[in-house]
mmCIF file of C-alpha atoms in Angstrom:
data_model
loop_
_atom_site.group_PDB
_atom_site.id
_atom_site.type_symbol
_atom_site.label_atom_id
_atom_site.label_comp_id
_atom_site.label_asym_id
_atom_site.label_seq_id
_atom_site.Cartn_x
_atom_site.Cartn_y
_atom_site.Cartn_z
ATOM 1 C CA MET X 717 16.283 154.717 89.483
ATOM 2 C CA SER X 718 14.413 157.873 88.235
ATOM 3 C CA PRO X 719 14.428 158.615 84.524
ATOM 4 C CA GLY X 720 16.772 161.332 83.409
ATOM 5 C CA ILE X 721 19.226 160.800 86.259
ATOM 6 C CA GLN X 722 22.585 159.506 85.075
ATOM 7 C CA ALA X 723 24.263 156.705 87.000
ATOM 8 C CA PRO X 724 27.536 157.626 88.775
ATOM 9 C CA VAL X 725 30.822 156.442 87.304
ATOM 10 C CA PRO X 726 31.931 153.218 89.021
ATOM 11 C CA ARG X 727 34.920 153.715 91.377
ATOM 12 C CA ARG X 728 36.807 150.826 89.783
ATOM 13 C CA LEU X 729 37.018 152.770 86.518
ATOM 14 C CA ARG X 730 38.678 155.780 88.069
ATOM 15 C CA PRO X 731 42.507 155.839 88.061
ATOM 16 C CA ALA X 732 43.762 155.649 91.610
ATOM 17 C CA PRO X 733 46.871 157.494 92.845
ATOM 18 C CA LEU X 734 48.562 154.125 93.591
ATOM 19 C CA SER X 735 48.097 152.984 89.974
ATOM 20 C CA ARG X 736 49.679 156.201 88.743
ATOM 21 C CA ALA X 737 52.658 155.566 91.077
ATOM 22 C CA LEU X 738 53.105 152.018 89.801
ATOM 23 C CA THR X 739 53.016 153.195 86.211
ATOM 24 C CA SER X 740 55.683 155.808 86.891
ATOM 25 C CA ARG X 741 57.875 153.228 88.624
ATOM 26 C CA ALA X 742 57.552 150.782 85.704
ATOM 27 C CA LEU X 743 58.560 153.504 83.280
ATOM 28 C CA ALA X 744 61.577 154.335 85.420
ATOM 29 C CA LEU X 745 62.614 150.678 85.560
ATOM 30 C CA ALA X 746 62.288 150.333 81.807
ATOM 31 C CA ALA X 747 64.409 153.413 81.273
ATOM 32 C CA GLY X 748 67.055 152.087 83.661
ATOM 33 C CA LEU X 749 67.104 148.711 81.917
ATOM 34 C CA LEU X 750 67.533 150.420 78.560
ATOM 35 C CA LEU X 751 70.469 152.434 79.888
ATOM 36 C CA ALA X 752 72.054 149.287 81.341
ATOM 37 C CA LEU X 753 71.738 147.424 78.043
ATOM 38 C CA THR X 754 73.245 150.394 76.220
ATOM 39 C CA ALA X 755 76.172 150.446 78.633
ATOM 40 C CA LEU X 756 76.737 146.709 78.235
ATOM 41 C CA SER X 757 76.762 147.036 74.461
ATOM 42 C CA VAL X 758 79.676 149.477 74.572
ATOM 43 C CA LEU X 759 81.788 147.538 77.087
ATOM 44 C CA PRO X 760 85.133 146.399 75.647
ATOM 45 C CA ALA X 761 85.629 142.722 74.854
ATOM 46 C CA PRO X 762 87.488 140.722 77.530
ATOM 47 C CA ALA X 763 91.229 140.777 77.095
ATOM 48 C CA ALA X 764 93.108 137.682 76.072
ATOM 49 C CA ALA X 765 94.425 135.486 78.842
ATOM 50 C CA GLN X 766 97.750 136.627 80.261
ATOM 51 C CA THR X 767 100.451 134.678 82.060
ATOM 52 C CA ARG X 768 103.064 135.755 84.574
ATOM 53 C CA VAL X 769 106.619 136.047 83.355
ATOM 54 C CA LYS X 770 107.536 133.598 86.138
ATOM 55 C CA ASP X 771 105.668 130.847 84.294
ATOM 56 C CA LEU X 772 107.232 131.641 80.915
ATOM 57 C CA VAL X 773 110.972 131.946 81.612
ATOM 58 C CA THR X 774 113.827 130.668 83.714
ATOM 59 C CA PHE X 775 116.498 132.988 85.095
ATOM 60 C CA ASP X 776 120.150 132.379 84.371
ATOM 61 C CA GLY X 777 121.885 131.026 87.479
ATOM 62 C CA VAL X 778 118.614 130.095 89.211
ATOM 63 C CA ARG X 779 118.538 126.426 88.341
ATOM 64 C CA ARG X 780 118.720 122.908 89.737
ATOM 65 C CA ASN X 781 121.769 120.655 89.504
ATOM 66 C CA GLN X 782 121.678 116.880 89.167
ATOM 67 C CA LEU X 783 123.536 114.649 91.616
ATOM 68 C CA VAL X 784 124.292 110.940 91.341
ATOM 69 C CA GLY X 785 125.934 108.337 93.535
ATOM 70 C CA TYR X 786 126.551 104.609 93.856
ATOM 71 C CA GLY X 787 125.603 102.884 97.093
ATOM 72 C CA LEU X 788 124.399 99.772 98.861
ATOM 73 C CA VAL X 789 121.031 98.910 100.306
ATOM 74 C CA VAL X 790 121.058 96.434 103.180
ATOM 75 C CA GLY X 791 118.374 94.801 105.293
ATOM 76 C CA LEU X 792 116.430 93.195 102.444
ATOM 77 C CA ASN X 793 114.428 90.076 103.213
ATOM 78 C CA GLY X 794 116.136 87.748 100.723
ATOM 79 C CA THR X 795 115.200 89.929 97.740
ATOM 80 C CA GLY X 796 118.634 91.431 97.101
ATOM 81 C CA ASP X 797 121.259 90.738 94.456
ATOM 82 C CA ARG X 798 122.581 87.270 93.765
ATOM 83 C CA LEU X 799 126.262 87.827 94.365
ATOM 84 C CA ILE X 800 127.224 85.122 91.887
ATOM 85 C CA ASN X 801 125.484 87.140 89.139
ATOM 86 C CA THR X 802 126.490 90.634 90.298
ATOM 87 C CA PRO X 803 130.193 90.670 91.205
ATOM 88 C CA PHE X 804 130.169 94.453 91.712
ATOM 89 C CA THR X 805 127.765 94.013 94.626
ATOM 90 C CA GLU X 806 130.109 91.521 96.258
ATOM 91 C CA GLN X 807 133.080 93.849 95.739
ATOM 92 C CA SER X 808 131.154 96.735 97.258
ATOM 93 C CA LEU X 809 130.176 94.652 100.273
ATOM 94 C CA LYS X 810 133.759 93.582 100.874
ATOM 95 C CA GLY X 811 135.027 97.139 100.487
ATOM 96 C CA MET X 812 132.467 98.489 102.936
ATOM 97 C CA MET X 813 133.181 95.813 105.528
ATOM 98 C CA GLU X 814 136.955 96.359 105.267
ATOM 99 C CA ARG X 815 136.442 100.076 105.888
ATOM 100 C CA LEU X 816 134.568 99.083 109.031
ATOM 101 C CA GLY X 817 137.468 96.897 110.167
ATOM 102 C CA ILE X 818 136.198 93.488 109.075
ATOM 103 C CA ASN X 819 138.592 91.402 106.978
ATOM 104 C CA THR X 820 136.782 89.507 104.208
ATOM 105 C CA ARG X 821 139.694 88.844 101.844
ATOM 106 C CA GLY X 822 139.534 85.375 100.328
ATOM 107 C CA GLU X 823 136.021 84.808 101.656
ATOM 108 C CA THR X 824 132.979 84.053 99.517
ATOM 109 C CA LEU X 825 129.845 85.937 100.498
ATOM 110 C CA ARG X 826 126.486 84.226 100.144
ATOM 111 C CA THR X 827 123.943 86.845 101.190
ATOM 112 C CA ARG X 828 120.718 87.902 99.471
ATOM 113 C CA ASN X 829 120.015 90.801 101.831
ATOM 114 C CA ALA X 830 122.007 93.503 100.009
ATOM 115 C CA ALA X 831 121.659 95.236 96.638
ATOM 116 C CA ALA X 832 123.756 97.666 94.633
ATOM 117 C CA VAL X 833 121.817 100.820 93.757
ATOM 118 C CA MET X 834 122.143 104.129 91.960
ATOM 119 C CA VAL X 835 121.110 107.150 94.002
ATOM 120 C CA THR X 836 119.959 110.314 92.235
ATOM 121 C CA ALA X 837 118.888 113.695 93.574
ATOM 122 C CA SER X 838 118.215 117.238 92.367
ATOM 123 C CA LEU X 839 120.110 120.010 94.146
ATOM 124 C CA PRO X 840 117.882 123.127 94.391
ATOM 125 C CA PRO X 841 119.137 126.632 93.571
ATOM 126 C CA PHE X 842 121.264 128.311 96.251
ATOM 127 C CA PRO X 843 121.385 125.346 98.660
ATOM 128 C CA ARG X 844 122.719 125.996 102.130
ATOM 129 C CA GLN X 845 124.833 123.563 104.095
ATOM 130 C CA GLY X 846 122.637 121.345 106.210
ATOM 131 C CA THR X 847 119.495 121.539 104.084
ATOM 132 C CA THR X 848 117.934 118.259 102.994
ATOM 133 C CA VAL X 849 116.657 117.030 99.614
ATOM 134 C CA ASP X 850 114.746 113.969 98.440
ATOM 135 C CA VAL X 851 116.585 111.126 96.737
ATOM 136 C CA THR X 852 115.557 108.320 94.391
ATOM 137 C CA VAL X 853 117.097 104.853 94.757
ATOM 138 C CA SER X 854 117.123 102.388 91.840
ATOM 139 C CA ALA X 855 118.416 98.811 91.805
ATOM 140 C CA LEU X 856 121.387 97.966 89.565
ATOM 141 C CA GLY X 857 121.601 94.191 89.824
ATOM 142 C CA ASP X 858 119.050 91.397 89.862
ATOM 143 C CA ALA X 859 117.356 92.334 93.134
ATOM 144 C CA THR X 860 113.635 91.632 93.017
ATOM 145 C CA SER X 861 112.525 94.199 95.616
ATOM 146 C CA LEU X 862 113.967 96.976 97.771
ATOM 147 C CA LEU X 863 111.141 96.782 100.299
ATOM 148 C CA GLY X 864 112.383 97.106 103.861
ATOM 149 C CA GLY X 865 115.913 98.109 102.882
ATOM 150 C CA THR X 866 118.134 100.869 104.272
ATOM 151 C CA LEU X 867 120.559 102.912 102.192
ATOM 152 C CA VAL X 868 124.069 103.070 103.608
ATOM 153 C CA VAL X 869 125.970 106.405 103.562
ATOM 154 C CA THR X 870 126.338 107.377 99.898
ATOM 155 C CA PRO X 871 128.132 110.514 98.614
ATOM 156 C CA LEU X 872 126.276 112.286 95.811
ATOM 157 C CA LEU X 873 128.479 113.800 93.115
ATOM 158 C CA GLY X 874 127.878 116.656 90.702
ATOM 159 C CA ALA X 875 128.950 116.945 87.075
ATOM 160 C CA ASP X 876 132.344 118.269 88.227
ATOM 161 C CA GLY X 877 133.033 115.113 90.275
ATOM 162 C CA GLU X 878 132.726 116.900 93.628
ATOM 163 C CA ALA X 879 130.512 115.548 96.423
ATOM 164 C CA TYR X 880 127.761 118.013 97.302
ATOM 165 C CA ALA X 881 125.501 115.873 99.489
ATOM 166 C CA VAL X 882 125.421 112.634 101.453
ATOM 167 C CA ALA X 883 122.409 110.295 101.397
ATOM 168 C CA GLN X 884 121.316 107.683 103.927
ATOM 169 C CA GLY X 885 118.101 106.331 105.403
ATOM 170 C CA PRO X 886 115.274 103.801 105.176
ATOM 171 C CA LEU X 887 113.635 103.305 101.792
ATOM 172 C CA SER X 888 110.002 103.976 100.937
ATOM 173 C CA VAL X 889 108.795 101.580 98.218
ATOM 174 C CA SER X 890 105.385 102.064 96.597
ATOM 175 C CA GLY X 891 105.282 98.757 94.693
ATOM 176 C CA PHE X 892 105.429 95.153 95.825
ATOM 177 C CA SER X 893 105.898 91.702 94.394
ATOM 178 C CA ALA X 894 104.557 88.436 95.764
ATOM 179 C CA GLY X 895 104.128 84.971 94.291
ATOM 180 C CA GLY X 896 104.621 81.268 94.520
ATOM 181 C CA ALA X 897 105.641 78.380 92.322
ATOM 182 C CA ALA X 898 102.904 78.911 89.742
ATOM 183 C CA ALA X 899 101.867 82.573 89.948
ATOM 184 C CA THR X 900 103.355 85.972 90.738
ATOM 185 C CA VAL X 901 101.672 89.298 91.422
ATOM 186 C CA THR X 902 103.579 92.569 90.975
ATOM 187 C CA LYS X 903 102.207 96.048 91.579
ATOM 188 C CA GLY X 904 104.219 99.109 90.667
ATOM 189 C CA VAL X 905 108.007 98.921 90.501
ATOM 190 C CA PRO X 906 109.420 97.400 93.704
ATOM 191 C CA THR X 907 113.015 97.941 92.565
ATOM 192 C CA THR X 908 112.726 101.741 92.787
ATOM 193 C CA ALA X 909 112.316 103.647 96.039
ATOM 194 C CA ARG X 910 112.506 107.148 97.497
ATOM 195 C CA ILE X 911 113.863 108.643 100.695
ATOM 196 C CA ALA X 912 112.128 111.845 101.753
ATOM 197 C CA ASN X 913 114.749 114.373 102.895
ATOM 198 C CA GLY X 914 117.251 111.550 102.569
ATOM 199 C CA ALA X 915 120.283 113.637 101.521
ATOM 200 C CA THR X 916 122.009 116.401 103.456
ATOM 201 C CA VAL X 917 123.815 119.168 101.574
ATOM 202 C CA GLU X 918 127.480 119.340 102.606
ATOM 203 C CA ARG X 919 128.887 121.727 99.978
ATOM 204 C CA GLU X 920 127.335 124.994 98.816
ATOM 205 C CA LEU X 921 127.343 126.236 95.246
ATOM 206 C CA LYS X 922 129.287 129.493 94.959
ATOM 207 C CA PHE X 923 127.114 131.911 93.010
ATOM 208 C CA ALA X 924 126.742 135.560 94.063
ATOM 209 C CA LEU X 925 123.475 136.679 92.517
ATOM 210 C CA ASN X 926 123.860 140.289 93.635
ATOM 211 C CA ASP X 927 127.183 140.657 91.806
ATOM 212 C CA VAL X 928 125.843 140.034 88.310
ATOM 213 C CA GLY X 929 125.527 142.997 85.954
ATOM 214 C CA ALA X 930 122.466 141.767 84.059
ATOM 215 C CA VAL X 931 119.642 139.306 84.470
ATOM 216 C CA ARG X 932 119.225 136.869 81.600
ATOM 217 C CA MET X 933 115.880 135.169 81.037
ATOM 218 C CA ALA X 934 115.468 132.015 78.927
ATOM 219 C CA LEU X 935 112.037 131.268 77.484
ATOM 220 C CA ARG X 936 110.687 127.800 78.141
ATOM 221 C CA ASN X 937 108.941 127.870 74.751
ATOM 222 C CA PRO X 938 111.179 129.907 72.411
ATOM 223 C CA ASP X 939 109.242 132.459 70.378
ATOM 224 C CA PHE X 940 110.157 135.897 69.026
ATOM 225 C CA THR X 941 106.732 137.398 69.679
ATOM 226 C CA THR X 942 106.665 136.258 73.300
ATOM 227 C CA ALA X 943 110.231 137.486 73.857
ATOM 228 C CA ILE X 944 109.346 140.938 72.474
ATOM 229 C CA ARG X 945 106.242 141.139 74.666
ATOM 230 C CA ILE X 946 108.289 140.219 77.752
ATOM 231 C CA ALA X 947 110.870 142.895 76.929
ATOM 232 C CA ASP X 948 108.115 145.480 76.403
ATOM 233 C CA ALA X 949 106.522 144.577 79.741
ATOM 234 C CA VAL X 950 109.855 144.908 81.568
ATOM 235 C CA ASN X 951 110.613 148.232 79.878
ATOM 236 C CA GLY X 952 107.154 149.476 80.822
ATOM 237 C CA ARG X 953 107.908 148.642 84.452
ATOM 238 C CA LEU X 954 111.579 149.682 84.703
ATOM 239 C CA GLY X 955 111.876 152.221 81.904
ATOM 240 C CA ALA X 956 112.797 152.105 78.249
ATOM 241 C CA GLY X 957 116.127 150.546 77.354
ATOM 242 C CA ASN X 958 116.437 148.268 80.393
ATOM 243 C CA ALA X 959 115.404 145.074 78.581
ATOM 244 C CA ARG X 960 116.375 143.867 75.121
ATOM 245 C CA VAL X 961 115.665 140.755 73.086
ATOM 246 C CA VAL X 962 118.808 138.786 72.226
ATOM 247 C CA ASP X 963 117.089 136.028 70.255
ATOM 248 C CA LEU X 964 113.884 134.027 70.324
ATOM 249 C CA THR X 965 115.018 132.330 73.546
ATOM 250 C CA THR X 966 116.815 135.047 75.528
ATOM 251 C CA VAL X 967 115.870 138.405 77.024
ATOM 252 C CA ASP X 968 118.502 140.458 78.898
ATOM 253 C CA VAL X 969 117.613 142.957 81.626
ATOM 254 C CA ARG X 970 120.145 145.591 82.698
ATOM 255 C CA ILE X 971 120.545 146.134 86.441
ATOM 256 C CA ALA X 972 120.574 149.803 87.314
ATOM 257 C CA GLY X 973 119.360 152.318 89.871
ATOM 258 C CA ALA X 974 117.900 150.978 93.095
ATOM 259 C CA TYR X 975 118.317 147.379 91.943
ATOM 260 C CA VAL X 976 122.119 147.425 91.985
ATOM 261 C CA GLY X 977 123.077 144.962 94.726
ATOM 262 C CA ASN X 978 119.414 143.978 95.115
ATOM 263 C CA VAL X 979 118.903 141.570 92.229
ATOM 264 C CA PRO X 980 116.406 139.274 94.037
ATOM 265 C CA ARG X 981 113.955 142.171 94.334
ATOM 266 C CA LEU X 982 114.338 142.922 90.629
ATOM 267 C CA ILE X 983 113.659 139.285 89.720
ATOM 268 C CA GLY X 984 110.652 139.216 92.028
ATOM 269 C CA GLU X 985 109.095 142.239 90.325
ATOM 270 C CA ILE X 986 109.803 140.910 86.833
ATOM 271 C CA GLU X 987 108.219 137.550 87.673
ATOM 272 C CA GLN X 988 104.837 139.133 88.428
ATOM 273 C CA LEU X 989 104.526 141.063 85.159
ATOM 274 C CA PRO X 990 101.573 139.807 83.041
ATOM 275 C CA VAL X 991 102.343 138.868 79.434
ATOM 276 C CA ARG X 992 100.188 137.277 76.746
ATOM 277 C CA PRO X 993 102.346 134.460 75.314
ATOM 278 C CA ASP X 994 102.318 133.449 71.682
ATOM 279 C CA ALA X 995 103.108 130.074 70.125
ATOM 280 C CA VAL X 996 103.472 128.382 66.781
ATOM 281 C CA ALA X 997 100.337 126.674 65.503
ATOM 282 C CA ARG X 998 100.894 122.977 66.075
ATOM 283 C CA VAL X 999 99.036 119.688 65.856
ATOM 284 C CA VAL X 1000 100.499 116.902 67.999
ATOM 285 C CA VAL X 1001 99.613 113.317 67.140
ATOM 286 C CA ASP X 1002 100.440 110.227 69.189
ATOM 287 C CA GLU X 1003 99.928 107.300 66.817
ATOM 288 C CA ARG X 1004 100.419 104.699 69.545
ATOM 289 C CA SER X 1005 97.456 105.830 71.651
ATOM 290 C CA GLY X 1006 95.500 107.711 68.986
ATOM 291 C CA THR X 1007 95.725 110.998 70.904
ATOM 292 C CA ILE X 1008 95.413 114.242 68.930
ATOM 293 C CA VAL X 1009 95.993 117.729 70.372
ATOM 294 C CA ILE X 1010 95.136 120.745 68.193
ATOM 295 C CA GLY X 1011 96.336 124.224 69.144
ATOM 296 C CA ASP X 1012 94.065 127.247 69.194
ATOM 297 C CA ASP X 1013 95.863 128.999 66.304
ATOM 298 C CA VAL X 1014 95.593 126.062 63.895
ATOM 299 C CA ARG X 1015 93.842 126.965 60.658
ATOM 300 C CA VAL X 1016 92.818 124.759 57.746
ATOM 301 C CA SER X 1017 92.113 126.018 54.254
ATOM 302 C CA ARG X 1018 88.719 125.036 52.960
ATOM 303 C CA VAL X 1019 88.896 121.449 51.748
ATOM 304 C CA ALA X 1020 86.436 118.662 51.032
ATOM 305 C CA ILE X 1021 87.141 115.371 52.768
ATOM 306 C CA THR X 1022 85.658 111.928 52.548
ATOM 307 C CA GLN X 1023 86.853 108.841 54.337
ATOM 308 C CA GLY X 1024 85.972 105.255 53.560
ATOM 309 C CA ASN X 1025 86.426 102.191 55.694
ATOM 310 C CA LEU X 1026 87.427 98.906 54.151
ATOM 311 C CA THR X 1027 87.362 95.944 56.539
ATOM 312 C CA VAL X 1028 88.537 92.471 55.527
ATOM 313 C CA ARG X 1029 87.706 89.723 57.998
ATOM 314 C CA VAL X 1030 89.178 86.245 57.654
ATOM 315 C CA VAL X 1031 87.788 83.551 59.952
ATOM 316 C CA GLU X 1032 89.307 80.082 60.119
ATOM 317 C CA THR X 1033 86.963 77.329 61.363
ATOM 318 C CA PRO X 1034 88.700 74.009 60.621
ATOM 319 C CA GLN X 1035 86.609 70.852 60.787
ATOM 320 C CA VAL X 1036 87.571 67.258 61.491
ATOM 321 C CA SER X 1037 86.654 64.653 58.845
ATOM 322 C CA GLN X 1038 86.449 61.228 60.412
ATOM 323 C CA PRO X 1039 85.909 58.012 58.332
ATOM 324 C CA GLN X 1040 83.324 55.370 59.064
ATOM 325 C CA PRO X 1041 84.217 52.637 61.543
ATOM 326 C CA PHE X 1042 86.263 49.726 60.139
ATOM 327 C CA SER X 1043 86.915 51.623 56.893
ATOM 328 C CA ASN X 1044 90.259 52.250 55.239
ATOM 329 C CA GLY X 1045 89.983 56.026 55.555
ATOM 330 C CA SER X 1046 91.922 58.279 57.967
ATOM 331 C CA THR X 1047 90.978 61.198 60.139
ATOM 332 C CA VAL X 1048 91.994 64.531 58.613
ATOM 333 C CA VAL X 1049 91.450 68.212 59.375
ATOM 334 C CA VAL X 1050 89.568 70.005 56.629
ATOM 335 C CA PRO X 1051 90.210 73.793 56.520
ATOM 336 C CA ARG X 1052 87.195 76.075 56.377
ATOM 337 C CA THR X 1053 87.927 79.740 55.609
ATOM 338 C CA ASP X 1054 85.309 82.481 55.647
ATOM 339 C CA VAL X 1055 86.391 85.771 54.031
ATOM 340 C CA GLN X 1056 84.170 88.810 54.508
ATOM 341 C CA VAL X 1057 84.806 92.191 52.912
ATOM 342 C CA GLN X 1058 82.929 95.173 54.321
ATOM 343 C CA GLU X 1059 83.237 98.564 52.674
ATOM 344 C CA GLY X 1060 82.354 101.926 54.231
ATOM 345 C CA ASN X 1061 78.829 103.232 54.234
ATOM 346 C CA GLY X 1062 79.517 105.645 51.387
ATOM 347 C CA ARG X 1063 79.918 108.873 53.326
ATOM 348 C CA GLN X 1064 79.495 112.077 51.399
ATOM 349 C CA PHE X 1065 82.176 114.734 51.163
ATOM 350 C CA VAL X 1066 82.394 116.993 54.229
ATOM 351 C CA THR X 1067 83.724 120.528 53.918
ATOM 352 C CA VAL X 1068 86.234 121.502 56.613
ATOM 353 C CA GLY X 1069 88.316 124.628 57.050
ATOM 354 C CA GLY X 1070 88.237 128.313 56.309
ATOM 355 C CA ASN X 1071 88.600 131.198 58.757
ATOM 356 C CA VAL X 1072 86.992 129.386 61.668
ATOM 357 C CA SER X 1073 87.616 128.961 65.367
ATOM 358 C CA LEU X 1074 89.070 125.882 67.020
ATOM 359 C CA GLN X 1075 85.610 124.709 68.096
ATOM 360 C CA GLN X 1076 84.271 124.998 64.546
ATOM 361 C CA LEU X 1077 87.278 123.113 63.196
ATOM 362 C CA VAL X 1078 86.752 120.296 65.721
ATOM 363 C CA ASN X 1079 83.050 120.158 64.879
ATOM 364 C CA GLY X 1080 83.898 119.856 61.199
ATOM 365 C CA LEU X 1081 86.312 116.998 61.833
ATOM 366 C CA ASN X 1082 83.826 115.264 64.110
ATOM 367 C CA ALA X 1083 81.251 115.442 61.332
ATOM 368 C CA LEU X 1084 83.306 112.865 59.451
ATOM 369 C CA GLY X 1085 82.315 110.320 62.088
ATOM 370 C CA VAL X 1086 85.694 108.582 62.278
ATOM 371 C CA GLY X 1087 87.788 107.395 65.177
ATOM 372 C CA PRO X 1088 91.012 108.960 66.456
ATOM 373 C CA ARG X 1089 93.288 106.621 64.497
ATOM 374 C CA ASP X 1090 91.507 107.395 61.221
ATOM 375 C CA MET X 1091 91.686 111.079 62.122
ATOM 376 C CA VAL X 1092 95.489 110.800 62.198
ATOM 377 C CA ALA X 1093 95.480 109.671 58.565
ATOM 378 C CA ILE X 1094 93.094 112.492 57.645
ATOM 379 C CA LEU X 1095 95.323 115.138 59.259
ATOM 380 C CA GLN X 1096 98.370 113.757 57.475
ATOM 381 C CA ALA X 1097 96.482 113.890 54.154
ATOM 382 C CA ILE X 1098 95.380 117.498 54.820
ATOM 383 C CA LYS X 1099 98.981 118.432 55.599
ATOM 384 C CA ALA X 1100 100.184 116.747 52.389
ATOM 385 C CA ALA X 1101 97.583 118.711 50.442
ATOM 386 C CA GLY X 1102 98.983 121.965 51.844
ATOM 387 C CA ALA X 1103 95.731 122.894 53.577
ATOM 388 C CA LEU X 1104 96.895 122.473 57.178
ATOM 389 C CA HIS X 1105 98.616 125.695 58.252
ATOM 390 C CA ALA X 1106 100.392 124.329 61.317
ATOM 391 C CA ASP X 1107 103.261 122.105 62.321
ATOM 392 C CA LEU X 1108 102.217 118.457 62.372
ATOM 393 C CA GLU X 1109 104.258 116.721 65.042
ATOM 394 C CA ILE X 1110 103.969 112.947 65.289
ATOM 395 C CA ILE X 1111 105.324 111.329 68.443
#
């Protein structure tokens, strides 16, 4: 290289057009990401969960009716009633056979293949003649199993004493019982059975839905706030003044306009309205199983809790004291009792409560490190102290 001549700039140091394009694209992406984050920051918070009115209320007149009947199950394999112990089964057998033209007066029946049963069913709303419903069959006497039995024609009566359906058919039993002289195995309940579509509706319930002047809704969980929200939702759909709250259980809807004579359409539109239900803060405790259910609205004032365990263990290990051979002593049992007292590990106070969420409340209770049964006692003590702002229901 000659002196005085400057070296050319290397090509790798010169900005290329492609590099300029990539830089511009990166800047554009960064600007777009910034705009997206800004938009996300101003999005409204998700609305609270809503429930259809259909799942919150029942409509007056649209309900099930209970049916009951007394009948006989025949065809059992020696697992039926002992007639000497259940005279009503013997009377029923004789009555049935006399209706079929068989004279059994003065005779003593000795069969184990029949059982007296109660038959129950639920009649759906607006049943039509000829429709079928499921029935449940339950033994009344000392039958050990209904497996393999057949229900004889049994009228099913309503609360007014009228027969609305007739049941008959083979029984479906989910349980079984088997055993011998020294052992018995039972699974499920073999003295209860079902008959799918075993009853046929013979009498229809007279209820003209289109002739009513108002639709009355009954809340499954009575609450003033929920009732008001349902009425507001209906008024927003049908117009102001069409729905009114009667009490915490009932909401009335006036039938007007295009819905006169077309009540099913009105009910169908009301059922789909979304409503956010409300409920009373409640803590449910099942002392038998140690189950605790805490509602979302439960709040606890700030309290300090400590819980100590005191365990007393008494172990009896009796020993036999036997004298030497050919001595005048006697063999006796000498009691040996070992008593152990174990106190808790000295837990410190744990602060629980305040304006916290359900998850924070549960975390605070779990920090105590106690089991469910001890937690029941803690909740009862918090309620007694006036710090638990909820209904404590013990079942």
